[in-house]
CSV table of C-alpha atoms and ligand atoms in Angstrom, one decimal:
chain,number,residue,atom,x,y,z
K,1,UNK,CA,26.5,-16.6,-35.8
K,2,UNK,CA,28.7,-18.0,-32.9
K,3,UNK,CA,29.9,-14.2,-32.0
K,4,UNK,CA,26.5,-12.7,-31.7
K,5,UNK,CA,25.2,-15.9,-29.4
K,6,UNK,CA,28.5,-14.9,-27.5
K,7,UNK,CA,27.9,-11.4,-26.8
K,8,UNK,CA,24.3,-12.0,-26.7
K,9,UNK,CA,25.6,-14.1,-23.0
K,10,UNK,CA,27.9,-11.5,-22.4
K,11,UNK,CA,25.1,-8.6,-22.3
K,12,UNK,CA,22.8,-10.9,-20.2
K,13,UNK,CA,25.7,-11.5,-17.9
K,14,UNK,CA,26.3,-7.9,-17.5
K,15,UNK,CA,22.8,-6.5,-17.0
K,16,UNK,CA,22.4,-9.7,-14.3
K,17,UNK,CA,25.7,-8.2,-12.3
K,18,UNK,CA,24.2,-5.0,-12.8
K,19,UNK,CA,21.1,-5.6,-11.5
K,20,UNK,CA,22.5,-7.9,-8.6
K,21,UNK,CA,25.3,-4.6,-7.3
K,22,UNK,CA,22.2,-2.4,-7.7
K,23,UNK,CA,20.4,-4.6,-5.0
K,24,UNK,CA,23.4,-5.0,-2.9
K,25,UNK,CA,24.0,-1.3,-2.7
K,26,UNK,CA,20.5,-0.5,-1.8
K,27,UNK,CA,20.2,-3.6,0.5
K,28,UNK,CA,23.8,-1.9,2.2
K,29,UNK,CA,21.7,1.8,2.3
K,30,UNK,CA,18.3,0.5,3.3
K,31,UNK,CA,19.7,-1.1,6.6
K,32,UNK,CA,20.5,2.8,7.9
K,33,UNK,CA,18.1,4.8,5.5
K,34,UNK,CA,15.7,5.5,9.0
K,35,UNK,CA,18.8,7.2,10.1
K,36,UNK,CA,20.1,9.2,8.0
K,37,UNK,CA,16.6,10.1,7.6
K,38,UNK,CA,16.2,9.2,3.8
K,39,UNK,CA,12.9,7.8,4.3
K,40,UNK,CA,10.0,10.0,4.4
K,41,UNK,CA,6.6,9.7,3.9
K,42,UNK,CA,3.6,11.1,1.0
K,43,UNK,CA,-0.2,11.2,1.3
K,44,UNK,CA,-2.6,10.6,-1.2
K,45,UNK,CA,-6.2,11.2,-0.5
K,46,UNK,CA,-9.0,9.0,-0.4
K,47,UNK,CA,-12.3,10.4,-1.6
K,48,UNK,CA,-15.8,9.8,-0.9
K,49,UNK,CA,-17.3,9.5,-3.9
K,50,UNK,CA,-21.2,11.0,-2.7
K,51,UNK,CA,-19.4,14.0,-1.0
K,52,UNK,CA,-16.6,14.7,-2.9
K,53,UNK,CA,-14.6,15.2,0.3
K,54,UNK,CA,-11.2,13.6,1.8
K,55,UNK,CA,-12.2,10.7,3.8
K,56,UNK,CA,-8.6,9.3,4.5
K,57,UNK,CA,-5.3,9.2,3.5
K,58,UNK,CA,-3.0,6.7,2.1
K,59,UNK,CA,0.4,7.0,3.5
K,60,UNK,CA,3.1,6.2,1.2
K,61,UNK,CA,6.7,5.4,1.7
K,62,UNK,CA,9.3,7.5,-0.3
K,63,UNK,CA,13.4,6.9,-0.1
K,64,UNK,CA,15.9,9.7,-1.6
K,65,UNK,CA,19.2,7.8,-2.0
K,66,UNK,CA,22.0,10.3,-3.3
K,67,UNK,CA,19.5,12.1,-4.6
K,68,UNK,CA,17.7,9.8,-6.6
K,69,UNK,CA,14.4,8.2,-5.7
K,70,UNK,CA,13.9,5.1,-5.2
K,71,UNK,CA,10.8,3.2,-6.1
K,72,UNK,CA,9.0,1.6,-3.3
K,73,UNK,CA,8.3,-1.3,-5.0
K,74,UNK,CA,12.0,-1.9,-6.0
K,75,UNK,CA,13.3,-0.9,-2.2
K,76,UNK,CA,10.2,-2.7,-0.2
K,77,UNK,CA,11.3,-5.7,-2.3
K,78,UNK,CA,14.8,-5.3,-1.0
K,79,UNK,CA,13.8,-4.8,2.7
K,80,UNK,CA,11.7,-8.0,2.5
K,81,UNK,CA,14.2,-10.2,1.1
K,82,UNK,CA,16.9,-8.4,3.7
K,83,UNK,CA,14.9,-8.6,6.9
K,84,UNK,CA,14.2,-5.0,7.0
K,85,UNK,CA,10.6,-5.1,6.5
K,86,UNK,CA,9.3,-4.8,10.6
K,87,UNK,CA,11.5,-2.4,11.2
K,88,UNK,CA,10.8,-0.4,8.3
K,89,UNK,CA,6.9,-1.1,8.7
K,90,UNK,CA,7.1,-0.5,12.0
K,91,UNK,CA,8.8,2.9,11.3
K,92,UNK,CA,6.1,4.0,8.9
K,93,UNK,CA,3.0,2.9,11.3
K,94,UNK,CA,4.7,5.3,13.9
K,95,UNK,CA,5.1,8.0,11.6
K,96,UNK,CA,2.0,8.0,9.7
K,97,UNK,CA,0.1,7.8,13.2
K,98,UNK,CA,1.7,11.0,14.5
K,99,UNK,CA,1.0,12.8,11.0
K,100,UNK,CA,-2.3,11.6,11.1
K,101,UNK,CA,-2.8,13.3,14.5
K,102,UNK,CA,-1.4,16.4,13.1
K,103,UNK,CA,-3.8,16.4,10.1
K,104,UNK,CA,-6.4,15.5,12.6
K,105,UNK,CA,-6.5,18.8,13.5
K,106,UNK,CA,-7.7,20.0,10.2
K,107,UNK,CA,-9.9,17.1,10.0
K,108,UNK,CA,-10.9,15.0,12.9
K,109,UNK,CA,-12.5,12.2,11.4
K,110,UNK,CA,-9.8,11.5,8.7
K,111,UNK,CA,-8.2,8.2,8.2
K,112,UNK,CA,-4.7,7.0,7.8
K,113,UNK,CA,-3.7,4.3,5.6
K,114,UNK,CA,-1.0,2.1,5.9
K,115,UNK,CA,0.5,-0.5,4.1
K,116,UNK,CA,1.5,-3.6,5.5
K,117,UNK,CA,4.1,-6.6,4.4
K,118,UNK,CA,3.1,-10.0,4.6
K,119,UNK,CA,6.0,-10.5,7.1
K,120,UNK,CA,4.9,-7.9,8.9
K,121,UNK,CA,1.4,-9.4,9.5
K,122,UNK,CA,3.0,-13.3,9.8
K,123,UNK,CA,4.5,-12.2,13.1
K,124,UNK,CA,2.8,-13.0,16.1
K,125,UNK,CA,4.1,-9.7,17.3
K,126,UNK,CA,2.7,-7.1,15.2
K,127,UNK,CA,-0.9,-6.9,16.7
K,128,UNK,CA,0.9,-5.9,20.3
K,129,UNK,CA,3.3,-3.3,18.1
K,130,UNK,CA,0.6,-1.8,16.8
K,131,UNK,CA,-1.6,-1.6,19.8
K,132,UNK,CA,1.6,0.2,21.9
K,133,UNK,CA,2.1,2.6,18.5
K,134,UNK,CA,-1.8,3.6,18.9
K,135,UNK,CA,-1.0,4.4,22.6
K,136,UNK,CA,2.6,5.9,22.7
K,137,UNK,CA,1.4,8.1,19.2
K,138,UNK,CA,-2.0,8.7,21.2
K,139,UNK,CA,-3.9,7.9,17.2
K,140,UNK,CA,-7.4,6.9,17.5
K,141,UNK,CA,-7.4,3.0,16.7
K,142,UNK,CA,-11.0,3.7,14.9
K,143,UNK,CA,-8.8,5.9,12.0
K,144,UNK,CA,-6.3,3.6,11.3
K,145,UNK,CA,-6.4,1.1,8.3
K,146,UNK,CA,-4.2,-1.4,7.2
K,147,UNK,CA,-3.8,-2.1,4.0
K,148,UNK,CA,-3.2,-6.1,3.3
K,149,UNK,CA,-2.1,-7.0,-0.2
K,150,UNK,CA,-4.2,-9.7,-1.5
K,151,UNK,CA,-1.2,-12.3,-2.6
K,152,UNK,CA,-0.3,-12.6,0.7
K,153,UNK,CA,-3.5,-14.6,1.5
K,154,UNK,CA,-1.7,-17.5,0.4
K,155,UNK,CA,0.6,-17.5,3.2
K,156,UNK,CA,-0.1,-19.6,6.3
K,157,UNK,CA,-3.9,-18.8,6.5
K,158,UNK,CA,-4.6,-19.8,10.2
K,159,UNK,CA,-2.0,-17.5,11.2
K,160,UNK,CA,-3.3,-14.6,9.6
K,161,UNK,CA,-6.7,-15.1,10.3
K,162,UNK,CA,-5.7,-15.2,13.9
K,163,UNK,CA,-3.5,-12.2,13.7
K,164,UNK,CA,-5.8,-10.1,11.3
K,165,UNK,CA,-8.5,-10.8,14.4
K,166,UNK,CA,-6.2,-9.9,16.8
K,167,UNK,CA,-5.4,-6.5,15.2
K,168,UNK,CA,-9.3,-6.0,14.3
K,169,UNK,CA,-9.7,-6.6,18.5
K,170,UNK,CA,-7.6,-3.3,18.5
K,171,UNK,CA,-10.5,-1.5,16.9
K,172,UNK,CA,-8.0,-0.6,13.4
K,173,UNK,CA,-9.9,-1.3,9.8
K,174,UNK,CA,-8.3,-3.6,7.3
K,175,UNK,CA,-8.0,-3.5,4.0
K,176,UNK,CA,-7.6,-5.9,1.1
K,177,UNK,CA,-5.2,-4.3,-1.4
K,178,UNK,CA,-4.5,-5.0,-4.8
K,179,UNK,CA,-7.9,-6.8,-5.0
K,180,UNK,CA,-8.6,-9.3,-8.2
K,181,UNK,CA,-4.3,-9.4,-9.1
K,182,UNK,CA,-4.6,-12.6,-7.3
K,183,UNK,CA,-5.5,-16.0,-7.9
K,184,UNK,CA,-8.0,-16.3,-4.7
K,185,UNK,CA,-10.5,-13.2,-4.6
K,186,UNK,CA,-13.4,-14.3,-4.2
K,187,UNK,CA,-12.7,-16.8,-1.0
K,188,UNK,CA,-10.6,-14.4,0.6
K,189,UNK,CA,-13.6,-11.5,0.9
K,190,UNK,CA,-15.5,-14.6,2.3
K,191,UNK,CA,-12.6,-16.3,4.4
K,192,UNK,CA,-11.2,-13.1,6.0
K,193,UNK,CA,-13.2,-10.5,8.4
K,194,UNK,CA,-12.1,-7.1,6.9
K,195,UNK,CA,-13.6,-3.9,6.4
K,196,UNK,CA,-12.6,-2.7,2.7
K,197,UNK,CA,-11.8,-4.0,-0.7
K,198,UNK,CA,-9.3,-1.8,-2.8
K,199,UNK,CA,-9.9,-2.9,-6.2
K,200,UNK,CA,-6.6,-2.9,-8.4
K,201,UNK,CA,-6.0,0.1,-10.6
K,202,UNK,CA,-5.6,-1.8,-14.0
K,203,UNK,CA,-9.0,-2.8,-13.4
K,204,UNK,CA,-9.9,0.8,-13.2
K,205,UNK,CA,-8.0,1.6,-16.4
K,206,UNK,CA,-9.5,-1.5,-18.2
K,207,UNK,CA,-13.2,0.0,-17.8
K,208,UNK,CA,-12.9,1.6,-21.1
K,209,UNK,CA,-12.2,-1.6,-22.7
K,210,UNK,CA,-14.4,-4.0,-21.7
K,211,UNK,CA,-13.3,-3.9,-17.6
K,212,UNK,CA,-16.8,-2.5,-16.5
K,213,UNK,CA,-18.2,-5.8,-15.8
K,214,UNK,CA,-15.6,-6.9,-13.5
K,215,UNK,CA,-15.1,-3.9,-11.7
K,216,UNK,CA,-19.6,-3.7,-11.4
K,217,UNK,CA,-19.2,-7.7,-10.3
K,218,UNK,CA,-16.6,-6.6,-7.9
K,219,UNK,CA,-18.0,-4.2,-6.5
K,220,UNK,CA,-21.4,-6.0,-6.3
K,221,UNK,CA,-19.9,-9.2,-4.3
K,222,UNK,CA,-18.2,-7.0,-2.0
K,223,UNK,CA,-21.3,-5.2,-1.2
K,224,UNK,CA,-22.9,-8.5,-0.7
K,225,UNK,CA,-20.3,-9.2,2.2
K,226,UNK,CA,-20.8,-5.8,3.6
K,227,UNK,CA,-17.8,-4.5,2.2
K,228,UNK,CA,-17.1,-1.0,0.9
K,229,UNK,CA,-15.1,-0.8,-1.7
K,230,UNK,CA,-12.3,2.0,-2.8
K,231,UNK,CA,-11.5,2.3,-6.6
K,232,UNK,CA,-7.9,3.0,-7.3
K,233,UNK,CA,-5.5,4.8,-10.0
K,234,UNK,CA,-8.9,6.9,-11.3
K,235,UNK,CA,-7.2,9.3,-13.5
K,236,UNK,CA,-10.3,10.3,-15.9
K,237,UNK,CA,-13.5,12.3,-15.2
K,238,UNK,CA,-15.3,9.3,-17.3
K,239,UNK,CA,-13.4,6.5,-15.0
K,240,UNK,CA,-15.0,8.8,-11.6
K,241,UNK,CA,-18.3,9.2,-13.5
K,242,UNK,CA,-18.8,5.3,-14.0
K,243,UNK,CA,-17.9,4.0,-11.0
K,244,UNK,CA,-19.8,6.7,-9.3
K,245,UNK,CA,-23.2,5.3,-10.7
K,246,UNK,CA,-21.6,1.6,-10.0
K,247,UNK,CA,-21.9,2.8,-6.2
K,248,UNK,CA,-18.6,2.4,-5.5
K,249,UNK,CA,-17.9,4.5,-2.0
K,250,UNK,CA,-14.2,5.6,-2.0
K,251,UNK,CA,-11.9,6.9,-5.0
K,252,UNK,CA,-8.5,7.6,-5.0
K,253,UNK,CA,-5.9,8.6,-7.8
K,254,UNK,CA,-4.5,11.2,-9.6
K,255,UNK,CA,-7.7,12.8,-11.0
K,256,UNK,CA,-8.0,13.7,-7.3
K,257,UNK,CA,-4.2,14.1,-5.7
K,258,UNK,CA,-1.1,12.3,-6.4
K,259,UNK,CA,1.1,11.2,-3.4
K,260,UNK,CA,1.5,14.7,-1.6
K,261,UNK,CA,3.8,15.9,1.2
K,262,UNK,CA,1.9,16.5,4.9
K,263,UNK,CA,2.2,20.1,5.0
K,264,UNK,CA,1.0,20.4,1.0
K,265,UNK,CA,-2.1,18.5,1.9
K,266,UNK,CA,-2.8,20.9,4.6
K,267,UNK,CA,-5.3,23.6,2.5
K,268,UNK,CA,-7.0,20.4,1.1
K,269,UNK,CA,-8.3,19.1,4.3
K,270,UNK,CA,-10.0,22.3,5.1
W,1,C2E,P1,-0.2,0.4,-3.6
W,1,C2E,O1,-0.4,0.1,-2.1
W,1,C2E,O2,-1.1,-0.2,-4.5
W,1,C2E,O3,-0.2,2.0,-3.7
W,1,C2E,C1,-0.8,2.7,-4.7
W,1,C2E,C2,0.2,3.1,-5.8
W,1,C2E,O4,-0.5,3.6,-6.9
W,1,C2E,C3,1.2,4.2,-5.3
W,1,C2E,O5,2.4,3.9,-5.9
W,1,C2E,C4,0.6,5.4,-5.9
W,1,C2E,O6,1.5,6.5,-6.1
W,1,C2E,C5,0.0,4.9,-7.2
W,1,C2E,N1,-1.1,5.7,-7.7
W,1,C2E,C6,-2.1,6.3,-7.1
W,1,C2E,N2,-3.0,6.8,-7.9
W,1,C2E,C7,-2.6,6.6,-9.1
W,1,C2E,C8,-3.1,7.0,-10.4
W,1,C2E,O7,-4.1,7.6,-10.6
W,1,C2E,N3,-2.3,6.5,-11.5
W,1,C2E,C9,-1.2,5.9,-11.3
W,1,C2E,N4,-0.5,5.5,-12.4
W,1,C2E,N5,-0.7,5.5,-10.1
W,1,C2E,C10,-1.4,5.9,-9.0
W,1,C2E,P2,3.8,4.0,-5.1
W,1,C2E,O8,3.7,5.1,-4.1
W,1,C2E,O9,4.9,4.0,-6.1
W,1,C2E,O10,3.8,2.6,-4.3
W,1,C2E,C11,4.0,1.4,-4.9
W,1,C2E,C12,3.7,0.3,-3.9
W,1,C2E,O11,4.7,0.2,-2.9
W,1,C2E,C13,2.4,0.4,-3.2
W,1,C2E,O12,1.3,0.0,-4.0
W,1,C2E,C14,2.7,-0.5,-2.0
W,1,C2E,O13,2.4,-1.9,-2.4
W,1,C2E,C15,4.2,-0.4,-1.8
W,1,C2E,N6,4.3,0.5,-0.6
W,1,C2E,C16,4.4,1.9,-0.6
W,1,C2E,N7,4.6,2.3,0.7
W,1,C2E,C17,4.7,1.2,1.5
W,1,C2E,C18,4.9,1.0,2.8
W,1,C2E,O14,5.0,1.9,3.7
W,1,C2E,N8,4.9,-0.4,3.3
W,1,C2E,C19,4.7,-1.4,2.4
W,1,C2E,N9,4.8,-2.6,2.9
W,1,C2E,N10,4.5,-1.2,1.1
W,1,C2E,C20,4.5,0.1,0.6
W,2,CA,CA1,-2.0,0.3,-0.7
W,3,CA,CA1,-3.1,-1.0,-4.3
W,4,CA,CA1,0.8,-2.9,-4.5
């Protein structure tokens, strides 16, 4: 009894080192990932659902260490807790603002979406950074979106307010990602002056089994506030088919395109 309680410690002790080296190593990578140019980034498409066609992109970060991928949300983890996070962020804005010009010229209306960190947006910075990042990358402010994880609404809410208005002054969109994983939904849509409401993927997945109501509810209050609202993670022709006769505007998941490179995305913007 006492020697399997023993090892029992001595395998939790180990996968806790394990874990904790893991971190350090990426944490010691991640600080010069930009450059050695391990960092790149993938676009998935965002569909409008009445057209069928690509209304905007979603620009994803990727990081090849040794080879091996890393997940975002293990290494964006890392680079929050590490301090990485605005230069990191600031990195992708740039980059996903000069591929967006590129793709542009395939498609001149389409959007770019980018993710932001909450201690991205909790700097009283980042509106300026992104303002000089529309003008030195020459993207149009109208076709940029940034996408806002709901959680972080329970930061310090006058701040972001204030910073969320200052960025919408720019003429950017923003998003609320991740909506209904949170605790606060239903007074952030009414608290906070943004433009779309991403509603979380296991919702989508959960509309076989009883999730339709929530997602319709969703979708119904966000209308109500004059958002538009994007579905993600629709991997089914059934998922597509009932959230197209919900009304929901914008779908995006691998029914449609996973995370794709620039130049792969190319033919599909035509
Ligand atoms: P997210 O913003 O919710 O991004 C959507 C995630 O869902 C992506 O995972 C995408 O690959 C995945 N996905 C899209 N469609 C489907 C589908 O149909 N089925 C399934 N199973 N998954 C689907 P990914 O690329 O691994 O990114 C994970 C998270 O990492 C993102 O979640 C976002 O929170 C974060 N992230 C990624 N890039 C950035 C970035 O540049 N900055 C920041 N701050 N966070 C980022
Ligand atoms: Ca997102
Ligand atoms: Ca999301
Ligand atoms: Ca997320």
């Amino acid at each position: 009894q006492k020697r399997t309680e023993k090892s029992r410690v001595g395998i939790f002790d180990e996968s806790l080192r394990e874990q904790l080296m893991r971190e350090l190593r990426l944490r010691d990578h991640l600080e010069n990932a930009i450059h050695r140019h391990e960092l790149f980034l993938v676009f998935q498409p965002i569909i409008a659902t009445n057209t069928g066609r690509i209304e905007a992109v979603e620009a994803l970060l990727r990081w090849q260490l040794d080879g091996e991928m890393i997940p975002p949300d293990e290494f964006i983890a890392v680079a929050e807790q590490y301090g990485f996070i605005r230069s990191i962020g600031l990195w992708v804005l740039g980059e996903a603002c000069l591929a967006g010009k590129r793709m542009q010229k395939h498609n001149p209306e389409l959007g770019v979406s980018v993710n932001v960190s909450i201690q991205q947006l909790l700097d009283d910075d980042f509106p300026d950074e992104v303002a000089a990042t529309l003008k030195r990358t020459g993207f149009p402010a109208h076709s940029l979106d940034l996408e806002i994880t709901e959680s972080l609404f329970a930061h310090d809410k006058k701040r972001l307010i204030e910073n969320i208005r200052r960025l919408k002054q720019t003429g950017i969109q923003v998003s609320i990602d991740d909506f209904g994983t949170g605790y606060s939904s239903l007074s952030v849509m009414q608290e906070f002056d943004v433009d779309y409401v991403k509603i979380d993927r296991s919702f989508i997945w959960s509309m076989d089994t009883g999730g339709r109501a929530i997602v319709e509810a969703v979708s119904q209050i966000a209308a109500s506030f004059n958002y538009k609202v994007v579905a993600e993670g629709v991997e089914t022709e059934e998922q597509r088919r009932l959230l197209t006769n919900m009304g929901v505007e914008y779908l995006q998941g691998y029914l449609f395109l996973p995370p794709t490179p620039e130049d792969e995305l190319i033919p599909h913007l035509l």
